[in-house]
CSV table of C-alpha atoms and ligand atoms in Angstrom, one decimal:
chain,number,residue,atom,x,y,z
A,27,UNK,CA,134.3,129.0,99.3
A,28,UNK,CA,130.4,130.1,98.9
A,29,UNK,CA,128.4,129.6,101.9
A,30,UNK,CA,125.6,127.1,102.0
A,31,UNK,CA,123.2,129.5,102.3
A,32,UNK,CA,124.0,131.2,98.9
A,33,UNK,CA,122.5,130.3,95.9
A,34,UNK,CA,122.1,130.9,92.5
A,35,UNK,CA,118.8,130.0,92.6
A,36,UNK,CA,116.9,129.2,95.7
A,37,UNK,CA,113.7,126.7,95.8
A,38,UNK,CA,111.0,126.9,98.2
A,39,UNK,CA,109.3,123.3,98.4
A,40,UNK,CA,110.3,119.6,98.1
A,41,UNK,CA,107.2,118.3,96.1
A,42,UNK,CA,107.9,116.8,93.0
A,43,UNK,CA,108.1,119.8,91.1
A,44,UNK,CA,111.0,121.5,93.6
A,45,UNK,CA,113.0,118.5,94.0
A,46,UNK,CA,113.0,118.6,89.5
A,47,UNK,CA,113.6,121.5,89.6
A,48,UNK,CA,116.0,121.1,91.5
A,49,UNK,CA,117.7,118.3,89.5
A,50,UNK,CA,117.4,120.1,86.1
A,51,UNK,CA,119.0,123.5,87.4
A,52,UNK,CA,121.6,121.4,88.6
A,53,UNK,CA,122.3,119.7,85.4
A,54,UNK,CA,122.3,123.3,83.9
A,55,UNK,CA,125.6,124.1,86.5
A,56,UNK,CA,123.4,126.3,88.6
A,57,UNK,CA,124.1,126.3,92.9
A,58,UNK,CA,120.8,125.8,93.9
A,59,UNK,CA,119.5,125.3,97.7
A,60,UNK,CA,116.0,124.0,98.1
A,61,UNK,CA,114.2,124.7,101.4
A,62,UNK,CA,111.6,122.3,102.4
A,63,UNK,CA,109.5,122.9,105.7
A,64,UNK,CA,109.4,118.8,106.2
A,65,UNK,CA,111.0,116.0,104.2
A,66,UNK,CA,110.9,115.7,100.4
A,67,UNK,CA,108.1,114.1,99.1
A,68,UNK,CA,105.8,115.3,102.7
A,69,UNK,CA,102.8,117.0,100.9
A,70,UNK,CA,100.7,115.4,97.9
A,71,UNK,CA,104.0,114.2,95.8
A,72,UNK,CA,104.3,111.5,98.4
A,73,UNK,CA,101.3,110.7,98.4
A,74,UNK,CA,99.0,110.4,95.6
A,75,UNK,CA,98.4,107.6,93.5
A,76,UNK,CA,101.8,107.8,91.2
A,77,UNK,CA,100.0,107.2,87.9
A,78,UNK,CA,101.8,109.0,84.8
A,79,UNK,CA,101.5,109.9,81.0
A,80,UNK,CA,98.4,109.0,78.8
A,81,UNK,CA,98.1,110.1,75.2
A,82,UNK,CA,101.8,110.5,74.2
A,83,UNK,CA,103.1,113.6,72.2
A,84,UNK,CA,100.4,113.5,69.5
A,85,UNK,CA,100.9,115.5,65.9
A,86,UNK,CA,101.2,119.2,67.1
A,87,UNK,CA,102.5,119.1,70.8
A,88,UNK,CA,101.4,121.5,73.2
A,89,UNK,CA,102.2,122.6,76.5
A,90,UNK,CA,99.8,119.3,78.2
A,91,UNK,CA,101.7,116.8,75.7
A,92,UNK,CA,105.0,118.1,76.6
A,93,UNK,CA,104.4,117.8,80.4
A,94,UNK,CA,102.9,114.2,80.3
A,95,UNK,CA,104.8,112.3,77.8
A,96,UNK,CA,108.0,114.7,78.3
A,97,UNK,CA,107.7,113.9,82.0
A,98,UNK,CA,107.2,110.1,81.0
A,99,UNK,CA,110.5,110.1,79.1
A,100,UNK,CA,112.3,111.9,82.2
A,101,UNK,CA,110.8,109.0,84.5
A,102,UNK,CA,112.4,106.2,82.4
A,103,UNK,CA,115.4,107.9,82.0
A,104,UNK,CA,115.3,108.5,85.8
A,105,UNK,CA,114.9,104.4,86.4
A,106,UNK,CA,116.4,103.2,83.3
A,107,UNK,CA,119.7,105.3,82.7
A,108,UNK,CA,120.3,106.6,85.9
A,109,UNK,CA,120.0,103.8,88.0
A,110,UNK,CA,117.3,104.8,90.5
A,111,UNK,CA,114.9,102.3,91.3
A,112,UNK,CA,111.6,104.2,91.5
A,113,UNK,CA,109.5,101.1,90.3
A,114,UNK,CA,108.4,103.1,87.1
A,115,UNK,CA,106.5,100.8,84.6
A,116,UNK,CA,105.4,101.6,81.1
A,117,UNK,CA,102.0,99.4,82.0
A,118,UNK,CA,99.3,101.2,80.1
A,119,UNK,CA,96.2,102.5,81.4
A,120,UNK,CA,92.7,101.3,80.8
A,121,UNK,CA,90.0,103.7,80.9
A,122,UNK,CA,86.6,101.9,81.3
A,123,UNK,CA,82.8,102.8,79.6
A,124,UNK,CA,80.3,102.3,82.0
A,125,UNK,CA,77.3,102.2,79.3
A,126,UNK,CA,76.6,103.0,76.3
A,127,UNK,CA,76.3,106.9,76.6
A,128,UNK,CA,79.7,106.9,78.0
A,129,UNK,CA,81.5,104.4,75.8
A,130,UNK,CA,79.7,106.8,72.5
A,131,UNK,CA,81.4,109.5,74.3
A,132,UNK,CA,84.6,107.3,74.1
A,133,UNK,CA,84.8,106.4,71.1
A,134,UNK,CA,84.2,109.9,69.3
A,135,UNK,CA,86.9,111.2,71.9
A,136,UNK,CA,89.5,108.1,70.3
A,137,UNK,CA,88.4,108.9,66.9
A,138,UNK,CA,89.5,112.0,67.3
A,139,UNK,CA,92.9,111.4,69.3
A,140,UNK,CA,93.5,109.1,67.0
A,141,UNK,CA,93.4,111.4,64.4
A,142,UNK,CA,95.4,113.7,66.1
A,143,UNK,CA,98.4,111.3,66.6
A,144,UNK,CA,97.7,110.3,70.2
A,145,UNK,CA,98.3,106.6,71.4
A,146,UNK,CA,95.1,105.1,72.1
A,147,UNK,CA,93.2,102.2,71.2
A,148,UNK,CA,89.6,101.2,71.8
A,149,UNK,CA,88.8,97.9,73.1
A,150,UNK,CA,86.1,95.4,73.2
A,151,UNK,CA,85.3,94.3,77.0
A,152,UNK,CA,86.2,90.8,75.9
A,153,UNK,CA,89.5,92.3,74.6
A,154,UNK,CA,89.9,94.3,77.7
A,155,UNK,CA,90.2,91.4,79.5
A,156,UNK,CA,92.3,89.3,77.3
A,157,UNK,CA,95.1,92.1,78.9
A,158,UNK,CA,93.3,92.9,82.3
A,159,UNK,CA,91.6,89.8,82.9
A,160,UNK,CA,89.9,91.1,86.4
A,161,UNK,CA,87.5,94.0,85.0
A,162,UNK,CA,84.5,93.6,84.5
A,163,UNK,CA,82.8,91.5,81.7
A,164,UNK,CA,79.3,93.7,82.2
A,165,UNK,CA,81.5,96.8,81.1
A,166,UNK,CA,80.6,98.5,77.7
A,167,UNK,CA,84.1,98.7,76.6
A,168,UNK,CA,87.5,100.5,77.3
A,169,UNK,CA,89.9,102.9,75.9
A,170,UNK,CA,93.7,101.6,76.2
A,171,UNK,CA,96.1,104.4,76.5
A,172,UNK,CA,99.2,102.9,75.7
A,173,UNK,CA,101.4,105.6,77.4
A,174,UNK,CA,100.8,105.5,80.4
A,175,UNK,CA,102.3,103.8,83.4
A,176,UNK,CA,102.9,104.0,87.1
A,177,UNK,CA,105.9,105.1,89.4
A,178,UNK,CA,106.2,105.1,93.3
A,179,UNK,CA,105.6,108.7,94.3
A,180,UNK,CA,107.9,109.6,97.1
A,181,UNK,CA,110.8,106.9,95.7
A,182,UNK,CA,110.6,109.4,92.5
A,183,UNK,CA,110.6,112.4,94.7
A,184,UNK,CA,113.5,111.7,96.5
A,185,UNK,CA,115.4,110.3,93.7
A,186,UNK,CA,115.1,113.7,92.0
A,187,UNK,CA,116.4,115.6,94.9
A,188,UNK,CA,119.3,112.9,95.5
A,189,UNK,CA,120.5,113.1,92.0
A,190,UNK,CA,120.6,117.2,92.4
A,191,UNK,CA,122.5,116.9,95.9
A,192,UNK,CA,125.1,114.6,93.7
A,193,UNK,CA,125.5,117.9,91.3
A,194,UNK,CA,125.6,119.7,94.1
A,195,UNK,CA,123.0,121.0,94.8
A,196,UNK,CA,121.8,121.7,98.7
A,197,UNK,CA,118.2,120.4,99.8
A,198,UNK,CA,117.3,121.5,103.1
A,199,UNK,CA,114.7,119.8,105.2
A,200,UNK,CA,113.0,120.9,108.5
A,201,UNK,CA,113.0,124.9,107.1
A,202,UNK,CA,110.2,126.0,107.1
A,203,UNK,CA,110.6,129.7,104.7
A,204,UNK,CA,108.4,132.2,107.3
A,205,UNK,CA,109.3,135.4,105.7
A,206,UNK,CA,111.1,136.3,102.1
A,207,UNK,CA,112.1,139.9,101.0
A,208,UNK,CA,113.9,141.2,97.7
A,209,UNK,CA,117.0,143.9,98.2
A,210,UNK,CA,117.3,146.7,95.3
A,211,UNK,CA,119.5,144.2,93.3
A,212,UNK,CA,116.8,141.8,93.0
A,213,UNK,CA,118.2,138.9,94.8
A,214,UNK,CA,115.8,137.5,97.0
A,215,UNK,CA,116.0,136.8,101.0
A,216,UNK,CA,114.1,133.0,103.0
A,217,UNK,CA,113.6,133.5,106.7
A,218,UNK,CA,113.8,130.3,108.2
A,219,UNK,CA,113.9,129.5,112.0
A,220,UNK,CA,117.2,127.9,111.3
A,221,UNK,CA,118.6,131.7,109.4
A,222,UNK,CA,118.2,133.6,106.4
A,223,UNK,CA,119.2,132.0,102.9
A,224,UNK,CA,120.2,134.0,99.5
A,225,UNK,CA,120.1,133.9,96.1
A,226,UNK,CA,119.9,135.7,92.5
A,227,UNK,CA,116.8,133.8,91.7
A,228,UNK,CA,113.1,132.7,93.7
A,229,UNK,CA,111.3,129.7,92.4
A,230,UNK,CA,108.1,129.2,94.6
A,231,UNK,CA,106.7,125.0,94.3
A,232,UNK,CA,104.8,125.2,97.3
A,233,UNK,CA,102.2,122.8,96.1
A,234,UNK,CA,98.6,123.5,97.2
A,235,UNK,CA,100.5,126.6,99.6
A,236,UNK,CA,101.7,129.0,96.8
A,237,UNK,CA,99.1,131.4,97.4
A,238,UNK,CA,100.1,131.7,101.3
A,239,UNK,CA,103.4,132.1,99.9
A,240,UNK,CA,102.5,134.7,97.5
A,241,UNK,CA,100.9,136.8,100.3
A,242,UNK,CA,104.4,136.6,101.8
A,243,UNK,CA,105.1,139.0,99.1
A,244,UNK,CA,101.6,140.5,98.8
A,245,UNK,CA,100.6,138.4,95.6
A,246,UNK,CA,97.1,136.9,95.0
A,247,UNK,CA,98.0,133.3,93.2
A,248,UNK,CA,95.1,131.8,92.4
A,249,UNK,CA,95.4,128.3,93.7
A,250,UNK,CA,93.2,126.7,95.9
A,251,UNK,CA,94.1,123.2,98.4
A,252,UNK,CA,91.7,120.5,96.7
A,253,UNK,CA,91.6,117.2,99.2
A,254,UNK,CA,92.4,114.2,97.3
A,255,UNK,CA,91.5,110.8,99.1
A,256,UNK,CA,92.7,107.0,98.6
A,257,UNK,CA,92.2,103.6,100.4
A,258,UNK,CA,94.0,100.5,99.8
A,259,UNK,CA,93.8,96.4,100.4
A,260,UNK,CA,96.4,94.6,102.2
A,261,UNK,CA,99.3,92.8,99.4
A,262,UNK,CA,97.5,90.4,97.2
A,263,UNK,CA,99.3,88.5,94.1
A,264,UNK,CA,99.3,90.1,90.9
A,265,UNK,CA,96.1,90.8,89.8
A,266,UNK,CA,95.8,94.3,88.3
A,267,UNK,CA,98.4,95.0,85.7
A,268,UNK,CA,97.4,98.4,84.0
A,269,UNK,CA,96.6,101.6,85.4
A,270,UNK,CA,92.8,102.0,85.6
A,271,UNK,CA,90.6,104.3,85.8
A,272,UNK,CA,86.9,105.6,84.6
A,273,UNK,CA,85.7,107.6,81.6
A,274,UNK,CA,82.5,108.6,84.1
A,275,UNK,CA,84.0,111.7,85.0
A,276,UNK,CA,85.3,113.1,82.1
A,277,UNK,CA,82.0,112.2,80.6
A,278,UNK,CA,80.3,113.9,83.3
A,279,UNK,CA,83.0,117.1,82.8
A,280,UNK,CA,82.9,117.6,79.3
A,281,UNK,CA,81.3,120.1,77.6
A,282,UNK,CA,83.4,122.5,80.4
A,283,UNK,CA,80.6,124.6,82.4
A,284,UNK,CA,81.5,128.1,82.8
A,285,UNK,CA,83.2,128.5,85.8
A,286,UNK,CA,82.3,131.6,87.6
A,287,UNK,CA,80.9,129.9,91.2
A,288,UNK,CA,84.1,130.1,93.2
A,289,UNK,CA,85.4,126.5,92.4
A,290,UNK,CA,88.2,125.3,90.0
A,291,UNK,CA,87.2,123.0,86.9
A,292,UNK,CA,87.0,119.2,87.4
A,293,UNK,CA,86.1,118.8,90.2
A,294,UNK,CA,84.2,116.1,91.8
A,295,UNK,CA,82.1,118.1,94.8
A,296,UNK,CA,80.6,121.3,95.1
A,297,UNK,CA,81.1,122.0,98.6
A,298,UNK,CA,79.4,119.2,99.9
A,299,UNK,CA,77.7,118.1,96.7
A,300,UNK,CA,78.8,115.5,94.8
A,301,UNK,CA,78.4,115.6,91.0
A,302,UNK,CA,80.8,113.2,89.5
A,303,UNK,CA,82.8,109.7,90.5
A,304,UNK,CA,86.2,109.6,89.7
A,305,UNK,CA,88.4,107.0,89.5
A,306,UNK,CA,92.4,106.4,89.1
A,307,UNK,CA,94.2,103.6,90.5
A,308,UNK,CA,95.9,100.2,89.9
A,309,UNK,CA,98.2,97.3,92.0
A,310,UNK,CA,101.7,98.7,93.3
A,311,UNK,CA,104.5,96.3,93.1
A,312,UNK,CA,104.4,95.5,97.0
A,313,UNK,CA,101.0,94.3,96.2
A,314,UNK,CA,98.7,96.7,97.6
A,315,UNK,CA,95.4,97.8,95.3
A,316,UNK,CA,95.3,101.3,95.8
A,317,UNK,CA,92.3,103.0,94.1
A,318,UNK,CA,91.0,106.7,95.2
A,319,UNK,CA,88.8,109.9,93.2
A,320,UNK,CA,87.1,112.4,95.1
A,321,UNK,CA,88.3,116.0,94.8
A,322,UNK,CA,87.0,118.1,97.2
A,323,UNK,CA,87.6,122.1,97.8
A,324,UNK,CA,87.8,121.5,101.5
A,325,UNK,CA,91.1,123.7,102.9
A,326,UNK,CA,94.1,122.0,104.5
A,327,UNK,CA,91.3,119.2,106.1
A,328,UNK,CA,93.2,116.1,105.9
A,329,UNK,CA,90.7,113.5,107.8
A,330,UNK,CA,88.9,111.4,105.8
A,331,UNK,CA,85.1,111.3,104.5
A,332,UNK,CA,84.8,107.0,104.8
A,333,UNK,CA,81.4,108.1,102.5
A,334,UNK,CA,84.2,109.4,99.6
A,335,UNK,CA,85.8,106.2,100.7
A,336,UNK,CA,82.8,103.9,99.8
A,337,UNK,CA,81.7,105.4,97.0
A,338,UNK,CA,84.7,105.3,95.3
A,339,UNK,CA,85.3,101.8,96.4
A,340,UNK,CA,81.6,100.8,94.5
A,341,UNK,CA,82.9,103.0,91.3
A,342,UNK,CA,86.4,100.6,91.6
A,343,UNK,CA,84.0,97.4,91.9
A,344,UNK,CA,82.4,98.3,89.0
A,345,UNK,CA,85.6,98.1,86.7
A,346,UNK,CA,87.0,95.5,88.6
A,347,UNK,CA,84.8,93.2,90.7
A,348,UNK,CA,87.4,91.2,93.1
A,349,UNK,CA,88.2,94.7,95.0
A,350,UNK,CA,84.6,94.0,96.4
A,351,UNK,CA,85.9,90.8,98.4
A,352,UNK,CA,89.3,92.8,99.6
A,353,UNK,CA,88.7,94.5,103.0
A,354,UNK,CA,90.5,98.3,103.4
A,355,UNK,CA,93.5,98.0,104.9
A,356,UNK,CA,94.1,102.0,104.8
A,357,UNK,CA,93.0,105.3,103.6
A,358,UNK,CA,94.5,108.4,103.3
A,359,UNK,CA,94.5,112.2,101.9
A,360,UNK,CA,96.7,114.7,100.8
A,361,UNK,CA,96.1,118.1,99.3
A,362,UNK,CA,96.7,119.1,95.6
A,363,UNK,CA,97.2,122.4,93.8
A,364,UNK,CA,94.2,123.4,91.7
A,365,UNK,CA,94.5,126.6,89.9
A,366,UNK,CA,91.0,128.3,89.4
A,367,UNK,CA,91.3,128.4,85.7
A,368,UNK,CA,92.3,124.7,85.4
A,369,UNK,CA,96.1,125.6,84.0
A,370,UNK,CA,99.2,125.1,85.3
A,371,UNK,CA,100.9,128.3,86.5
A,372,UNK,CA,104.6,127.7,85.4
A,373,UNK,CA,107.4,130.7,84.3
A,374,UNK,CA,107.6,134.3,85.4
A,375,UNK,CA,106.2,135.9,88.6
A,376,UNK,CA,105.5,140.0,86.4
A,377,UNK,CA,105.2,141.8,89.4
A,378,UNK,CA,109.0,141.0,90.3
A,379,UNK,CA,112.1,140.6,88.7
A,380,UNK,CA,113.8,136.7,89.1
A,381,UNK,CA,111.2,135.7,90.5
A,382,UNK,CA,109.6,132.6,89.2
A,383,UNK,CA,106.8,129.6,89.9
A,384,UNK,CA,105.6,126.0,89.3
A,385,UNK,CA,102.3,125.2,90.5
A,386,UNK,CA,98.4,124.6,89.3
A,387,UNK,CA,99.6,121.1,88.7
A,388,UNK,CA,96.9,120.0,90.4
A,389,UNK,CA,95.4,116.2,90.1
A,390,UNK,CA,98.4,115.4,87.6
A,391,UNK,CA,101.5,117.0,89.2
A,392,UNK,CA,103.2,113.9,90.0
A,393,UNK,CA,103.3,112.6,86.3
A,394,UNK,CA,103.4,116.2,84.7
A,395,UNK,CA,106.1,117.9,87.3
A,396,UNK,CA,109.1,116.6,86.0
A,397,UNK,CA,109.1,118.2,82.6
A,398,UNK,CA,107.0,121.3,83.5
A,399,UNK,CA,109.9,121.8,86.4
A,400,UNK,CA,112.5,120.8,83.2
A,401,UNK,CA,110.8,123.5,81.4
A,402,UNK,CA,111.0,125.9,83.9
A,403,UNK,CA,114.8,125.3,84.8
A,404,UNK,CA,115.3,125.9,80.8
A,405,UNK,CA,113.9,129.3,81.0
A,406,UNK,CA,115.7,130.2,84.2
A,407,UNK,CA,118.8,129.1,82.5
A,408,UNK,CA,118.0,130.5,78.9
A,409,UNK,CA,116.2,133.5,79.7
A,410,UNK,CA,113.4,132.7,77.2
A,411,UNK,CA,110.5,130.5,77.5
A,412,UNK,CA,109.5,127.3,75.2
A,413,UNK,CA,107.1,128.0,72.9
A,414,UNK,CA,104.5,126.1,74.9
A,415,UNK,CA,104.6,127.8,78.1
A,416,UNK,CA,102.3,130.9,76.9
A,417,UNK,CA,99.8,128.4,78.4
A,418,UNK,CA,100.8,128.4,81.8
A,419,UNK,CA,101.9,131.9,81.7
A,420,UNK,CA,101.8,133.4,85.5
A,421,UNK,CA,100.7,136.9,83.7
A,422,UNK,CA,97.6,135.6,83.6
A,423,UNK,CA,96.5,135.4,86.7
A,424,UNK,CA,98.4,136.4,89.5
A,425,UNK,CA,97.9,139.8,90.7
A,426,UNK,CA,99.1,141.9,94.0
A,427,UNK,CA,96.7,142.1,97.1
B,501,FAD,C1,95.3,111.7,96.7
B,501,FAD,C2,96.0,111.9,95.8
B,501,FAD,C3,96.5,111.1,94.3
B,501,FAD,C4,97.2,111.5,93.2
B,501,FAD,N1,97.1,110.5,92.6
B,501,FAD,C5,97.9,111.3,91.4
B,501,FAD,C6,98.3,110.5,90.1
B,501,FAD,O1,98.1,109.1,90.2
B,501,FAD,N2,99.1,110.9,89.1
B,501,FAD,C7,99.5,112.2,89.5
B,501,FAD,O2,100.2,113.0,88.2
B,501,FAD,N3,99.1,113.5,90.1
B,501,FAD,C8,98.3,113.1,91.2
B,501,FAD,N4,98.1,113.6,92.3
B,501,FAD,C9,98.5,114.8,92.3
B,501,FAD,C10,99.7,115.5,92.7
B,501,FAD,O3,100.6,114.4,93.9
B,501,FAD,C11,100.6,117.1,92.7
B,501,FAD,O4,99.6,117.3,91.8
B,501,FAD,C12,102.0,117.2,93.2
B,501,FAD,O5,102.9,116.0,93.6
B,501,FAD,C13,102.4,118.4,93.3
B,501,FAD,O6,103.3,118.5,93.2
B,501,FAD,P1,103.7,120.0,94.3
B,501,FAD,O7,105.3,119.8,94.7
B,501,FAD,O8,103.6,121.0,93.3
B,501,FAD,O9,103.4,120.0,95.6
B,501,FAD,P2,103.6,119.3,96.7
B,501,FAD,O10,104.4,117.9,97.0
B,501,FAD,O11,102.7,119.6,98.3
B,501,FAD,O12,104.8,120.4,97.3
B,501,FAD,C14,104.6,121.4,97.8
B,501,FAD,C15,106.3,121.4,98.8
B,501,FAD,O13,106.3,122.6,99.4
B,501,FAD,C16,106.0,122.5,100.6
B,501,FAD,N5,105.7,123.7,101.5
B,501,FAD,C17,105.1,124.7,101.5
B,501,FAD,N6,105.4,126.0,102.6
B,501,FAD,C18,105.9,125.5,102.4
B,501,FAD,C19,107.5,126.7,103.1
B,501,FAD,N7,106.2,127.9,104.1
B,501,FAD,N8,108.2,126.6,103.2
B,501,FAD,C20,108.8,125.0,103.1
B,501,FAD,N9,108.0,124.4,102.2
B,501,FAD,C21,106.7,124.6,101.9
B,501,FAD,C22,105.3,120.9,101.6
B,501,FAD,O14,105.8,120.8,102.3
B,501,FAD,C23,105.6,120.7,100.2
B,501,FAD,O15,106.1,119.7,100.4
B,501,FAD,C24,97.0,112.7,93.5
B,501,FAD,C25,97.0,113.9,95.0
B,501,FAD,C26,96.7,113.6,95.6
B,501,FAD,C27,96.5,114.1,96.8
């Protein structure tokens, strides 16, 4: 009998990336051991807003299309075909334009997207209020993203863990990896307080802890921890039916400024200075209205900046005025894995044999993680990367310290 400490593939990290990777590798018949220091979904994968998808596949699917549209299908399969209640709903998403400049930007963007086969529609404010009655009548217009939706973050991540375990994967929670070594035959050992685990292949899926994980091997993984924070109201009757966003940050982030300042792209702050307002949220199945948006480089700091929460609440109220009348019942923060060039890091790490990484999914790793994990699992299984993974190749950015 095989030891429970031995695997074909060892995965470190039990967020959406690690758990979904365990499931897809187990589907390929691999013996998998996953090591997570906390519980499944105890970090970003359990505290996010649960927003998914976006634009559909488009005419020429690239990495972004694969990750978002492909993951959307996997979420649907997990609930509809496999029977896990993950609160998945293909609700669609609405992005608000607050003024004429943003509306020009949204309109041009929508025309480009439609020309490329993506599933978006421009709506007047009146049309939007027909499908989202609480939307403000004062806005300039909306972009409807038909292939957007939401799911419960913790339930989904745990469901992937359970689906992997049902196929024989060993999911060990409460196991912190403290050291990594490689044998001359290329196999890996992970040291934990509860003993050593061995695997032919190692997958690092440590989210915002990818840099310290890489340091265990003398590697510099350019992923920084970015704090996201959110707030919720008490449960209220069904009032918001789409995933809600705003065009303000995409407008401000476009065109992308050159990134030579020590910050990854698409943050809301440079240091302590706010450069834009970002918005995402909606209503969960339990009735809470939840919103968030800030993305700030503050290290592994989970404390909440209440000024930022109030700015975000004001932003949300410009789109859905009823939220200004509802008190905030709780706030929370989580740490997201942002790569320095803004692109995912998915694939083989060239400095070592049998070493793979799945990281850098930033602020949309919940909605993109399942397909990122499937692409990586398929790569490990077949030995060949899918062509779209060229854009996520770790060789571009991982160096030796
Ligand atoms: C407030 C907020 C809102 C967000 N909203 C959305 C959204 O609406 N839609 C969306 O798509 N994305 C959203 N995100 C982003 C998304 O949550 C992340 O991109 C995604 O969860 C990253 O998944 P992961 O598996 O890479 O990392 P994580 O979920 O952080 O998982 C990594 C795991 O590795 C474990 N680990 C680290 N080091 C070790 C070690 N040494 N030994 C063992 N285990 C270790 C950690 O404990 C952790 O559980 C949001 C994030 C935040 C914080």
